[in-house]
PDB file of C-alpha atoms in Angstrom:
ATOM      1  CA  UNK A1293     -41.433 -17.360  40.801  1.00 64.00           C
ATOM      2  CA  UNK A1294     -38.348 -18.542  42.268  1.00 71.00           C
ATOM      3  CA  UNK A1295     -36.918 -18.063  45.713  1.00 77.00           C
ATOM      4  CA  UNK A1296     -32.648 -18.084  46.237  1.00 82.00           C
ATOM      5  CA  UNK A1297     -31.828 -19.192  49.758  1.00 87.00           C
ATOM      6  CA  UNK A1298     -28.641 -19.244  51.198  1.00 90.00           C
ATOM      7  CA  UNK A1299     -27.578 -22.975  52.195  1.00 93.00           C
ATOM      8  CA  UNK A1300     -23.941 -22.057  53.569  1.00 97.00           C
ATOM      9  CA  UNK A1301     -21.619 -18.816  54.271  1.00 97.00           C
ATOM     10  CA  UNK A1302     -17.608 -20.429  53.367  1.00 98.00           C
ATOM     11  CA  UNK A1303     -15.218 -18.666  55.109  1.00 97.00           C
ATOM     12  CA  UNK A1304     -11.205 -18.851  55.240  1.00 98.00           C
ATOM     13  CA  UNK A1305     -10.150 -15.994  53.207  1.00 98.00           C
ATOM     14  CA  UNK A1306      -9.249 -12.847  55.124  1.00 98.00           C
ATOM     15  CA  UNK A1307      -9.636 -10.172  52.043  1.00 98.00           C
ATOM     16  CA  UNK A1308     -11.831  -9.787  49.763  1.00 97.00           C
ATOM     17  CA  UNK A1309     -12.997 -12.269  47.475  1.00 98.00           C
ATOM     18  CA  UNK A1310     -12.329 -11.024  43.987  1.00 97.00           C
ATOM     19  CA  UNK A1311     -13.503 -14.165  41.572  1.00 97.00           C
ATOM     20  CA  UNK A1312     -15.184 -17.428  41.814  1.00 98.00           C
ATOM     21  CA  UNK A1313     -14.729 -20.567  38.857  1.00 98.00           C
ATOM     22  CA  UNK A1314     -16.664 -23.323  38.830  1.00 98.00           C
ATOM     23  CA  UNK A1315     -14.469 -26.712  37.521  1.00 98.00           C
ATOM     24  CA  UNK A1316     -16.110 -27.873  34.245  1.00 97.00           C
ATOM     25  CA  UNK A1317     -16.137 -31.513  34.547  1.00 96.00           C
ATOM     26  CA  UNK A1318     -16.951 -31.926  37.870  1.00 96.00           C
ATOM     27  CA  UNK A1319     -20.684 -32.525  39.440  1.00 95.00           C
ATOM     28  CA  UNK A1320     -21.798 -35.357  37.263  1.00 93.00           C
ATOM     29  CA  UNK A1321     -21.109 -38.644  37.603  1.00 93.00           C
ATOM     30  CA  UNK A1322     -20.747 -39.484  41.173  1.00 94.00           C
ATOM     31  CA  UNK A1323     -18.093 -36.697  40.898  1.00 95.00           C
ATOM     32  CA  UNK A1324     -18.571 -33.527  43.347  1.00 97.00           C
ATOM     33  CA  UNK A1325     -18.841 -30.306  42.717  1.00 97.00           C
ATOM     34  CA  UNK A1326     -15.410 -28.339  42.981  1.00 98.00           C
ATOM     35  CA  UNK A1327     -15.055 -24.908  42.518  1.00 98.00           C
ATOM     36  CA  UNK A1328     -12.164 -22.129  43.056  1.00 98.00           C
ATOM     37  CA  UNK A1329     -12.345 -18.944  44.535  1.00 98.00           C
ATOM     38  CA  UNK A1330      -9.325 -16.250  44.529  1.00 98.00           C
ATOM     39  CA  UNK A1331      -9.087 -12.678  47.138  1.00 98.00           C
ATOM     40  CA  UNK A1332      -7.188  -9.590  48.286  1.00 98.00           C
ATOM     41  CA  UNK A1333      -5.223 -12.085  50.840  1.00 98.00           C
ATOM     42  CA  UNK A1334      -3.078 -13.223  48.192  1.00 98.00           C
ATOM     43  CA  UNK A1335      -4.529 -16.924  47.768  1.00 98.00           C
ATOM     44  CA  UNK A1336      -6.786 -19.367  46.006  1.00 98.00           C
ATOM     45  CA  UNK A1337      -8.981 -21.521  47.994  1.00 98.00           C
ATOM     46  CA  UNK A1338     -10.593 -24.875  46.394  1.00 98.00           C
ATOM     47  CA  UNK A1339     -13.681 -26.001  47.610  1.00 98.00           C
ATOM     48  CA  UNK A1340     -15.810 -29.004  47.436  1.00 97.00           C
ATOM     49  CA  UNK A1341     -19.003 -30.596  48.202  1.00 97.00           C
ATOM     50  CA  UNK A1342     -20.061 -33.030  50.635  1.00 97.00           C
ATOM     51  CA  UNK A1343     -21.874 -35.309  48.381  1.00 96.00           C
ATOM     52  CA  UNK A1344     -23.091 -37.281  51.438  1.00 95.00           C
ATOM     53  CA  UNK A1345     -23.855 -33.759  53.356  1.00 96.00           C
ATOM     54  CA  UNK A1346     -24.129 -30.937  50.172  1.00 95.00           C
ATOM     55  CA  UNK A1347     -22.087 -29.242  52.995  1.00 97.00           C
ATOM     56  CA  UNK A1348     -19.132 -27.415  51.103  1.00 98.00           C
ATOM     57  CA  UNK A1349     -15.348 -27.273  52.455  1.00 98.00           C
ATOM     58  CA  UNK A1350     -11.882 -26.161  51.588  1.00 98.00           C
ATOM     59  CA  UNK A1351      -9.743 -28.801  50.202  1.00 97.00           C
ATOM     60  CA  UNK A1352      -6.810 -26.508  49.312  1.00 97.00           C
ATOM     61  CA  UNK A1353      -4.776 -23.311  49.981  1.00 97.00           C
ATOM     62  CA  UNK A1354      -3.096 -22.268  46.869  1.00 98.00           C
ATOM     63  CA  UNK A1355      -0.437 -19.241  48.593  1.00 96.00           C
ATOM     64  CA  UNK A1356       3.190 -18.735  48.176  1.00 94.00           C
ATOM     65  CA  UNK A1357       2.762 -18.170  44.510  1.00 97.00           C
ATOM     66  CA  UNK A1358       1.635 -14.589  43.861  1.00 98.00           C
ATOM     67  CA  UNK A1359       2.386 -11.250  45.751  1.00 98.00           C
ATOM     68  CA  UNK A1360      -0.362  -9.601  45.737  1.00 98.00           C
ATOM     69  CA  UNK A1361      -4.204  -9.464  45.299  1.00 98.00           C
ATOM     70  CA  UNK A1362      -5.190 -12.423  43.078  1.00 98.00           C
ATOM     71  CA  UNK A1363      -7.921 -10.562  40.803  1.00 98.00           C
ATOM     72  CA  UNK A1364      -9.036 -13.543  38.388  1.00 98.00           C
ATOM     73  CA  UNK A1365      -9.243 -17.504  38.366  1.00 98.00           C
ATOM     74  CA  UNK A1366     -10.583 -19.858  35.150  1.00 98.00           C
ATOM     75  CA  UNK A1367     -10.257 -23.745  35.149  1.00 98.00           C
ATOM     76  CA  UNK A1368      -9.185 -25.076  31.417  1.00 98.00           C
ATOM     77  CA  UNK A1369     -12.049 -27.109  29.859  1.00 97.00           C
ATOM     78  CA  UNK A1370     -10.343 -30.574  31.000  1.00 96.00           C
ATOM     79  CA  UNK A1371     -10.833 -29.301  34.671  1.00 96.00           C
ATOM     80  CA  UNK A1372      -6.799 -30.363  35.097  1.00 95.00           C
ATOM     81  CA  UNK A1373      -4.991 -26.512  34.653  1.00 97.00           C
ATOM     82  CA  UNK A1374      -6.068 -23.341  37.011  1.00 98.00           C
ATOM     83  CA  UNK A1375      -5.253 -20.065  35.516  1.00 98.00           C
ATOM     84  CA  UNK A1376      -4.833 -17.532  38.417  1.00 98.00           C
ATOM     85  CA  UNK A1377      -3.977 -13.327  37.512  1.00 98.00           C
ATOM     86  CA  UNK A1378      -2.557 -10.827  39.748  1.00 98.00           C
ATOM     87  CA  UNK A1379      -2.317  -7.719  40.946  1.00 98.00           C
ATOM     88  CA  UNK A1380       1.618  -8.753  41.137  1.00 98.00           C
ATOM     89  CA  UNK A1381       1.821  -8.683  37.180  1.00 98.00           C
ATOM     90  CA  UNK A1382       1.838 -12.213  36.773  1.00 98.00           C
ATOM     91  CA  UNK A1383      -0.604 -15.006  36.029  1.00 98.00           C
ATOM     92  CA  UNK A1384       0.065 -18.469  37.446  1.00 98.00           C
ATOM     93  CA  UNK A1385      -0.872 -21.886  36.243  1.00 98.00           C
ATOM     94  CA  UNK A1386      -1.833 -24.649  38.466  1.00 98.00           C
ATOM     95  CA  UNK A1387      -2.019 -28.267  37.988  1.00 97.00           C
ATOM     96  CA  UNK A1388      -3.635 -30.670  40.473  1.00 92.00           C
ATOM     97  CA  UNK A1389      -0.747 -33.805  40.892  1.00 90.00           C
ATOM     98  CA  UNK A1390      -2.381 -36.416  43.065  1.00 86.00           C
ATOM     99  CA  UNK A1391      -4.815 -34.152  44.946  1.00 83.00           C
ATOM    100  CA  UNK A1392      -2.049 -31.630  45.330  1.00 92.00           C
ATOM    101  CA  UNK A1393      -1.779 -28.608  43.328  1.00 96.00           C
ATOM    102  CA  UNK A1394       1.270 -27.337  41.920  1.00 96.00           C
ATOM    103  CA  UNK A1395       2.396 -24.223  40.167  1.00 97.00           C
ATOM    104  CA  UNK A1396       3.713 -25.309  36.767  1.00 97.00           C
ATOM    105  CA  UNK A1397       4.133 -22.199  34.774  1.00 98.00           C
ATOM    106  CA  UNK A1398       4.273 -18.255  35.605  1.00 98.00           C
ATOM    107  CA  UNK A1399       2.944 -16.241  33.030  1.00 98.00           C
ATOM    108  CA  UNK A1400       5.181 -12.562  32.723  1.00 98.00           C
ATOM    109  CA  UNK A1401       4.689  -9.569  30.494  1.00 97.00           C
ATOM    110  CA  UNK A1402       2.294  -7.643  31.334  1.00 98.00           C
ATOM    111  CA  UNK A1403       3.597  -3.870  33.037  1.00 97.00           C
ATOM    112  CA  UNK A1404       1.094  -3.850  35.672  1.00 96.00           C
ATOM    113  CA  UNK A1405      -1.882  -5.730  36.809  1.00 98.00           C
ATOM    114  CA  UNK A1406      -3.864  -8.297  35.481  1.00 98.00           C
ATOM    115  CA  UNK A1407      -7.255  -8.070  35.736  1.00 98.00           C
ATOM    116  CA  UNK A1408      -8.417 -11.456  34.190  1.00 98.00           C
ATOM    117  CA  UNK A1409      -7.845 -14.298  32.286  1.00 98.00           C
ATOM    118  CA  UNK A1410      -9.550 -16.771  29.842  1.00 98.00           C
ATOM    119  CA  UNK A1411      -9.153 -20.420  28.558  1.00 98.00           C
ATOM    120  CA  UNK A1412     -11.221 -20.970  24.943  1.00 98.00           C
ATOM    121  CA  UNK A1413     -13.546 -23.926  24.244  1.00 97.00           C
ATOM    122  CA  UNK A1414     -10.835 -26.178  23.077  1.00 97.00           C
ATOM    123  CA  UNK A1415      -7.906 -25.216  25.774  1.00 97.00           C
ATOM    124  CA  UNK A1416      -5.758 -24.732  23.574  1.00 97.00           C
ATOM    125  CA  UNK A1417      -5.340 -20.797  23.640  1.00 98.00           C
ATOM    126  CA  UNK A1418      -5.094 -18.324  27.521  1.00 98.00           C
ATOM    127  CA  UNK A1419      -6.051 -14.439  27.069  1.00 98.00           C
ATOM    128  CA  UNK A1420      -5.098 -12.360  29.745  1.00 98.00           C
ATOM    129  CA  UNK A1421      -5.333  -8.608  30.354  1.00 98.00           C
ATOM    130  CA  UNK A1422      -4.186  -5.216  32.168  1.00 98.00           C
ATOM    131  CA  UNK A1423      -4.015  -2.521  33.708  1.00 98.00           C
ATOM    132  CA  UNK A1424      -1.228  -1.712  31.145  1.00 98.00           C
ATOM    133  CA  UNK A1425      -4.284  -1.463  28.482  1.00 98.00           C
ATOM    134  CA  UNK A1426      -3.307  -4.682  26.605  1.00 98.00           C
ATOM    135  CA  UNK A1427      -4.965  -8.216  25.709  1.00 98.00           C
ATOM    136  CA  UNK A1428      -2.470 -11.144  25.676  1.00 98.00           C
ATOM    137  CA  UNK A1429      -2.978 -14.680  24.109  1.00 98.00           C
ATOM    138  CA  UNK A1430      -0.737 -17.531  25.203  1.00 98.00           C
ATOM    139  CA  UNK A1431      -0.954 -20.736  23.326  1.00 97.00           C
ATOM    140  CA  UNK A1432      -0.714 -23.693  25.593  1.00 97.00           C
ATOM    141  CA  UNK A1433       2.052 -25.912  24.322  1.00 97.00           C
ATOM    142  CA  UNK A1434       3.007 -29.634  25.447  1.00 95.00           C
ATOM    143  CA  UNK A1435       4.751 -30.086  29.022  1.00 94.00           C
ATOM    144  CA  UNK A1436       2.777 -26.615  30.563  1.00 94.00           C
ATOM    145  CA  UNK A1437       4.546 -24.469  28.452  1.00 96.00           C
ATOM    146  CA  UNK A1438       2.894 -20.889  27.534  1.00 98.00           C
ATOM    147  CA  UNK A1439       3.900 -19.262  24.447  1.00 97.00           C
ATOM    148  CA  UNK A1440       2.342 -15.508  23.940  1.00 97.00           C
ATOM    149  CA  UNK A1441       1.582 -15.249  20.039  1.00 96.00           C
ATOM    150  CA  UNK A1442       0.113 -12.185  20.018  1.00 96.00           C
ATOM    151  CA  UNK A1443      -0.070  -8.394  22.025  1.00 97.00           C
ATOM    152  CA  UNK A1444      -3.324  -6.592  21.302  1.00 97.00           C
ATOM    153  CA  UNK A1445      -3.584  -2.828  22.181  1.00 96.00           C
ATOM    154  CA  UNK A1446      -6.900  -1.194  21.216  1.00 96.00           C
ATOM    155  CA  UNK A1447      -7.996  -0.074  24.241  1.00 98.00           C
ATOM    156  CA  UNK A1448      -6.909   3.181  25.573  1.00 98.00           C
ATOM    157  CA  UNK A1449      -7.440   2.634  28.792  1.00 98.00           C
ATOM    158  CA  UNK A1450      -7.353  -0.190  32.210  1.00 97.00           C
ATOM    159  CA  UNK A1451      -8.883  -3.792  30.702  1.00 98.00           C
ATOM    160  CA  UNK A1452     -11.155  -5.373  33.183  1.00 98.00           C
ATOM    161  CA  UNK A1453     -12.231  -8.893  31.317  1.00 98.00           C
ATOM    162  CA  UNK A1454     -11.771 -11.210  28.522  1.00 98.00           C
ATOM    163  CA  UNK A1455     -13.793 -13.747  27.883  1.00 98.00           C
ATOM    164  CA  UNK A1456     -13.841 -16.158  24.874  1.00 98.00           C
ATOM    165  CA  UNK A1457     -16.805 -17.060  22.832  1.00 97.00           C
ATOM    166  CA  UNK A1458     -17.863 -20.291  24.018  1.00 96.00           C
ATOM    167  CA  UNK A1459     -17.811 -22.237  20.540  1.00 94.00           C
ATOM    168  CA  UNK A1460     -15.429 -20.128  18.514  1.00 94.00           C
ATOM    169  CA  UNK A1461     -11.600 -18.730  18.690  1.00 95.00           C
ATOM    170  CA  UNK A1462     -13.218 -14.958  18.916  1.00 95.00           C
ATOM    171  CA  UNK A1463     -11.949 -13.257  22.330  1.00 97.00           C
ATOM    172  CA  UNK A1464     -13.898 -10.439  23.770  1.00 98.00           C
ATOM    173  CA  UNK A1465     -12.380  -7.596  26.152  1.00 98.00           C
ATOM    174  CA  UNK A1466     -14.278  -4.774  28.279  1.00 98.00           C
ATOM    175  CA  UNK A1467     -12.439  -1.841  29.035  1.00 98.00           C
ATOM    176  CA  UNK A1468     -12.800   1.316  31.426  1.00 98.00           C
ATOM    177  CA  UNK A1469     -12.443   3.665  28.110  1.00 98.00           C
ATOM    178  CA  UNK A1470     -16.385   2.329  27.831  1.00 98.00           C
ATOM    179  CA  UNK A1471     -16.050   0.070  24.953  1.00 98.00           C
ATOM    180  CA  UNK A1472     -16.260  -3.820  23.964  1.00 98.00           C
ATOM    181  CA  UNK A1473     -13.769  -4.966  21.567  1.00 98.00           C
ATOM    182  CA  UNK A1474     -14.138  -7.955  19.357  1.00 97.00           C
ATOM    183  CA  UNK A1475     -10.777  -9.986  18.736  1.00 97.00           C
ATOM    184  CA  UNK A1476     -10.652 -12.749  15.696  1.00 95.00           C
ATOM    185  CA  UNK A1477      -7.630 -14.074  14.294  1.00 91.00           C
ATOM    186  CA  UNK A1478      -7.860 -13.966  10.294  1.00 77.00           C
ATOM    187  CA  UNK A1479      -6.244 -16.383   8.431  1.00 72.00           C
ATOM    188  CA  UNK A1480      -4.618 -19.323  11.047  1.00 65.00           C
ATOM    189  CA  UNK A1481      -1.344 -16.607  11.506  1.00 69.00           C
ATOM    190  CA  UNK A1482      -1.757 -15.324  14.778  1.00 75.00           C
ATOM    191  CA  UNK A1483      -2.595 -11.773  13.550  1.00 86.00           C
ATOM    192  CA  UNK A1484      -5.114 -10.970  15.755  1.00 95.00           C
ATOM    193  CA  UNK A1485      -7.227  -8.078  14.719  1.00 94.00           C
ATOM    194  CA  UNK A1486      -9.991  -6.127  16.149  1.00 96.00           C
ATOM    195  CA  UNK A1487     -13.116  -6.475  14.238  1.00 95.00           C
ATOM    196  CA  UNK A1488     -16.017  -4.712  15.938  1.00 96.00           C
ATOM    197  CA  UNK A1489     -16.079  -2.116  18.864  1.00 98.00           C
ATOM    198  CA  UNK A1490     -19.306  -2.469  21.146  1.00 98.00           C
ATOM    199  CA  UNK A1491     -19.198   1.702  22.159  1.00 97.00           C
ATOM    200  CA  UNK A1492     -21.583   4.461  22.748  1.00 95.00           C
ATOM    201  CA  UNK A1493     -21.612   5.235  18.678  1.00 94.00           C
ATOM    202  CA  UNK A1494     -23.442   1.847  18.195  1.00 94.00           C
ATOM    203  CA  UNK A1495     -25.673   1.837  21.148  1.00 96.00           C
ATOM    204  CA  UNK A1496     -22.624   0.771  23.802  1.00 97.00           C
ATOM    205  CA  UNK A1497     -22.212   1.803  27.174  1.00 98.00           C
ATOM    206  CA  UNK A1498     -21.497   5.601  28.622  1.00 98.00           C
ATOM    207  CA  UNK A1499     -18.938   4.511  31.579  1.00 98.00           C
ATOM    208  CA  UNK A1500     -16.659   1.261  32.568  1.00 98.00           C
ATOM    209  CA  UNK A1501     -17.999  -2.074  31.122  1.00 98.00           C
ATOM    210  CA  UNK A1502     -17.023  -4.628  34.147  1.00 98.00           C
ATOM    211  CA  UNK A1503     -18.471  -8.311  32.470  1.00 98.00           C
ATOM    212  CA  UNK A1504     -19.752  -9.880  30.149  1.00 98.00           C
ATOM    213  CA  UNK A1505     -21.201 -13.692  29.737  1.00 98.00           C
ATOM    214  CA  UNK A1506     -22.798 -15.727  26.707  1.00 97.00           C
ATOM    215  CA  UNK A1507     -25.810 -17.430  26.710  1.00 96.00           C
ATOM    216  CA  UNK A1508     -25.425 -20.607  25.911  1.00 94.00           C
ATOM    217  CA  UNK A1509     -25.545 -21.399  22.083  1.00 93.00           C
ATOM    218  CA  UNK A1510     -23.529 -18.330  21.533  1.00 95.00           C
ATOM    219  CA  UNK A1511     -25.356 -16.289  19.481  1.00 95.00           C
ATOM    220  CA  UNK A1512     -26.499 -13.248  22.554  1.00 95.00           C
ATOM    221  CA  UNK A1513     -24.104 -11.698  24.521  1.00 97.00           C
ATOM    222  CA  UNK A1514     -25.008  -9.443  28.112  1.00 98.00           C
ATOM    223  CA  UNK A1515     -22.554  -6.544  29.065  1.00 98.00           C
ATOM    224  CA  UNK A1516     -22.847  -4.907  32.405  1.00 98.00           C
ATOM    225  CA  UNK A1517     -21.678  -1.432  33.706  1.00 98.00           C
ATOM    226  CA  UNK A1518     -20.571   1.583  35.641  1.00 98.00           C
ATOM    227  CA  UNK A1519     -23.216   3.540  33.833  1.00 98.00           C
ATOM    228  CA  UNK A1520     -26.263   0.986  35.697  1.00 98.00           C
ATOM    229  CA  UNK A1521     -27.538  -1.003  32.841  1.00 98.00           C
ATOM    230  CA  UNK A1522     -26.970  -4.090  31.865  1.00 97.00           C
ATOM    231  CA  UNK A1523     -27.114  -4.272  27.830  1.00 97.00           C
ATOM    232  CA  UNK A1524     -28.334  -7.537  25.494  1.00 96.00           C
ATOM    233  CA  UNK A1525     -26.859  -8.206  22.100  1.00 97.00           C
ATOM    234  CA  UNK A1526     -27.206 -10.885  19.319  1.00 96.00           C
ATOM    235  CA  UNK A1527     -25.326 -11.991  16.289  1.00 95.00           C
ATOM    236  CA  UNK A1528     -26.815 -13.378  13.491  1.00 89.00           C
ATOM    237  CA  UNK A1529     -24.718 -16.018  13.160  1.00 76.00           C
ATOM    238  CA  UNK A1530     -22.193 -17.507  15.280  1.00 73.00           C
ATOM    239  CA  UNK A1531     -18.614 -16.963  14.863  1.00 55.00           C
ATOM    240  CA  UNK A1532     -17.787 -16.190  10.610  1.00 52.00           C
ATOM    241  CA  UNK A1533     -20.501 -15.610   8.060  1.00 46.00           C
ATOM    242  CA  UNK A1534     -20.398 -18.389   4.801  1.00 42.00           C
ATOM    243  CA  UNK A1535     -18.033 -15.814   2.910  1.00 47.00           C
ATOM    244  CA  UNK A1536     -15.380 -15.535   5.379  1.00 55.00           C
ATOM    245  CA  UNK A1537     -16.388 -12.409   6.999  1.00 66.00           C
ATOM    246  CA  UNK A1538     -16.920 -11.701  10.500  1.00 79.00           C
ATOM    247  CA  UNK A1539     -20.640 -11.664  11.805  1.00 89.00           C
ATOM    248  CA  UNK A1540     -21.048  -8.117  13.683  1.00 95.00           C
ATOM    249  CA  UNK A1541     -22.986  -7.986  16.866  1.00 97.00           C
ATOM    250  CA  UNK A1542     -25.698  -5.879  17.497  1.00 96.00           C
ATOM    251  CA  UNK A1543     -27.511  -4.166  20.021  1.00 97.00           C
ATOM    252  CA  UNK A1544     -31.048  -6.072  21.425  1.00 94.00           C
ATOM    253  CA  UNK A1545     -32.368  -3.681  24.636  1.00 94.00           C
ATOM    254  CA  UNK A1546     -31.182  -2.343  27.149  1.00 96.00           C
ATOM    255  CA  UNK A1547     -31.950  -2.824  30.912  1.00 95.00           C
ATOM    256  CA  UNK A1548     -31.937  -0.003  32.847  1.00 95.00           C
ATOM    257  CA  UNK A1549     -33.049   1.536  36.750  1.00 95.00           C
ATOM    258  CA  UNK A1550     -32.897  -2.630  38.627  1.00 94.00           C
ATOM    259  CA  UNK A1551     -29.386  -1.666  40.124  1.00 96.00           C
ATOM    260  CA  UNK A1552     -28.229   2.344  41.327  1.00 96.00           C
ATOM    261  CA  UNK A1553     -24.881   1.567  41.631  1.00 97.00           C
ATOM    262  CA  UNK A1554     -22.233   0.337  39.766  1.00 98.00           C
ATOM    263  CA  UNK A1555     -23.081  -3.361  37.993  1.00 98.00           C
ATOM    264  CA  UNK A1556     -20.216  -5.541  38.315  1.00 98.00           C
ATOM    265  CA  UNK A1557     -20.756  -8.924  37.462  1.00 98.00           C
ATOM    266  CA  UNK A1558     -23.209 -10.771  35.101  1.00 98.00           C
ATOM    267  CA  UNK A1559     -23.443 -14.462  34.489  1.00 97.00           C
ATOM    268  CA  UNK A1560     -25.974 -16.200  32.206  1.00 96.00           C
ATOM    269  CA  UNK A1561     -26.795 -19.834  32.938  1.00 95.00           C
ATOM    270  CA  UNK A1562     -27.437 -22.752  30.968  1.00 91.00           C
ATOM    271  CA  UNK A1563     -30.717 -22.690  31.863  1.00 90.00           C
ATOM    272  CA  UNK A1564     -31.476 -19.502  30.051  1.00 91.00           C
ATOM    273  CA  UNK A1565     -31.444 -17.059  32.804  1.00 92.00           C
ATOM    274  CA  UNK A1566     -28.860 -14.041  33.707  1.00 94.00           C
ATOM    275  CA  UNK A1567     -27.858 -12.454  37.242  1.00 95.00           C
ATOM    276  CA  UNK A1568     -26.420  -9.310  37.398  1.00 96.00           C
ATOM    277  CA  UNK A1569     -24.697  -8.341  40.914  1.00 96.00           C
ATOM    278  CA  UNK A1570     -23.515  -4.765  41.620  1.00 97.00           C
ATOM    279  CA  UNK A1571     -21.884  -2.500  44.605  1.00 96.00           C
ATOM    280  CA  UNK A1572     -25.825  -1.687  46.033  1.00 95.00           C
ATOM    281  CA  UNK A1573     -25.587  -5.257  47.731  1.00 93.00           C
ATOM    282  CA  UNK A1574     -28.246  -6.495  45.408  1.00 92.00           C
ATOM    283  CA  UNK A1575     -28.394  -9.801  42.958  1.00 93.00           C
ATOM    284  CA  UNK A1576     -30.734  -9.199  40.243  1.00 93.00           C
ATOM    285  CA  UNK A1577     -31.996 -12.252  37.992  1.00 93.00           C
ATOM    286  CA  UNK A1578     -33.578 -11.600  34.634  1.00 92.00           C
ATOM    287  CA  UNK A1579     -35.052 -14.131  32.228  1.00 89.00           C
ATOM    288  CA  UNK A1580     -35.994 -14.049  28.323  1.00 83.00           C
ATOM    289  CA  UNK A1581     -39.713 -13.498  28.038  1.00 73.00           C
ATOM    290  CA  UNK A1582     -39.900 -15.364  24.498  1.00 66.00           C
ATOM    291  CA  UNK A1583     -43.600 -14.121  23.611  1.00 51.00           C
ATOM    292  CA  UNK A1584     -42.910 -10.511  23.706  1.00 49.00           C
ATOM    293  CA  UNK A1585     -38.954 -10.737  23.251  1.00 53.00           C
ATOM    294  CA  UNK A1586     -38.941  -8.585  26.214  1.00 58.00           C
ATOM    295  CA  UNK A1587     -36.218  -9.207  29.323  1.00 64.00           C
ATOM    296  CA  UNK A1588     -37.995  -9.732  32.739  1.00 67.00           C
ATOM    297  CA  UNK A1589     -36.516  -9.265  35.945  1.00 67.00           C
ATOM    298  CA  UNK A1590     -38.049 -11.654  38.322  1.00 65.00           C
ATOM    299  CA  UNK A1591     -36.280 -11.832  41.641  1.00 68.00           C
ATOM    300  CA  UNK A1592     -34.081  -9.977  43.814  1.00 68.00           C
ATOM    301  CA  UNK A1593     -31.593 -11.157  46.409  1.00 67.00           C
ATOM    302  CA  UNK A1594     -30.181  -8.308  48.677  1.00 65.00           C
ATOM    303  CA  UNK A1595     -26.998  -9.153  50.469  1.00 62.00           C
ATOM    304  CA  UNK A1596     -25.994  -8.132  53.849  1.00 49.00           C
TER     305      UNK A1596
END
């Protein structure tokens, strides 16, 4: 069994906190953990750790950029660009210049809100997406420029994530009209199609799907929802099959009656285990029983 304790409340925002991001390359060699969080109040916050003290502190205010609520922050894999989204419409990229950051690009399209946004595993590509229903990806070009390639609309209703496969150039996006769609570009053109949908037909959700994370070869996905289950699937084989094709996803178990209101986040580690966190003030973790194939929840956090 293992115990989570709380080592330190950070406070400075004065809304609520929305989204938290982790920077990629920092915590390893001598270099301290850094990681971004994003609120209601308008702002991003940076924070690091101590690494005489593990104490954590703000290093940064990122404000004066957006308008509104900022929903959704990602690091690029290089740690060097922030990707910030926005109630305001807009989605902001940051650059750190000396130990100060700096707003380098704005990102506009989008009608209405974004809800989140994405690097992929090379940082080379951005999705973002909306309350206006749509997926956009951006290609990063030289000197911070952003150059949208492609508008997907299959959902028919408010996006709330996309999150790229963590080894291949497939984008995934969770929608209130219930469904997962699966995004792959065929044939190096930018024609982004839709090549599965995760919905109730195929074992799917039954209300809003909030999140979704990988595990961390790729190959099982975890989707979490209004409905109060959290749902496992797998794919044969990672990214396209030998022939070309696209390798569907399918549905593993479902995890049902831990949470009795609406699941909101999920996050799977590297170490093999998923939290789920949801509106009933409760952090659920869950880990792979590999004997009987079987998900376990093992520990619950409630917090006040």
């Amino acid at each position: 069994m293992m115990e989570l304790k709380e080592i330190q409340r950070l406070e400075g925002h004065t809304d609520k906190v929305w989204s938290l991001a982790w920077n990629p390359t920092t915590g390893h060699a001598g270099i301290p953990l850094v990681f971004a969080s994003c609120s209601g109040d308008k702002t991003v916050r940076i924070w690091e750790q101590n690494l005489s003290s593990g104490l954590w502190a703000c290093t940064a205010v990122l404000d004066e950029t957006h308008t509104r609520t900022v929903r959704s922050c990602a690091w690029s894999p290089s740690g060097k660009l922030l990707a910030t989204a926005s109630f305001d419409a807009t989605t902001a990229i940051w650059e750190n210049v000396g130990g100060d950051f700096e707003c380098v690009s704005t990102l506009e399209g989008h009608e209405n809100e974004v809800k989140c946004v994405s690097w992929n595993a090379a940082g080379t590509l951005l999705a973002t997406c909306s309350r206006d229903k749509s997926v956009w990806i951006w290609e990063v070009l030289p000197g911070n420029e952003f150059e949208c390639v492609s508008v997907l609309q299959g959902h028919s209703q408010d996006v709330k994530m996309v999150k790229w496969h963590p080894t291949e150039d497939i984008l995934f996006s969770c929608s209130y009209d219930n469904s997962v769609k699966v995004w792959a570009d065929e044939g190096d053109s930018d024609d982004w199609q839709c090549v599965q949908t995760l919905g109730e037909p195929n074992n799917g959700h039954t209300s809003t799907v909030w999140a979704l994370s990988f595990n961390v070869s790729g190959d099982k996905m975890v989707t979490c929802s209004d409905d109060l289950t959290l749902k496992v699937w797998e794919t044969e084989s990672v990214g396209t099959q030998s022939g070309g094709g696209f390798a569907p996803w399918t549905h593993l178990c479902t995890l049902s009656g831990y949470h009795d209101r609406t699941i909101f986040s999920v996050h799977w580690s590297r170490e093999g285990i998923f939290a789920s966190g949801a509106a009933d003030n409760a952090i659920r973790l869950f880990v792979d029983d590999n004997e009987s194939q079987v998900w376990q929840f093992f520990i619950t956090a409630i917090i006040h």
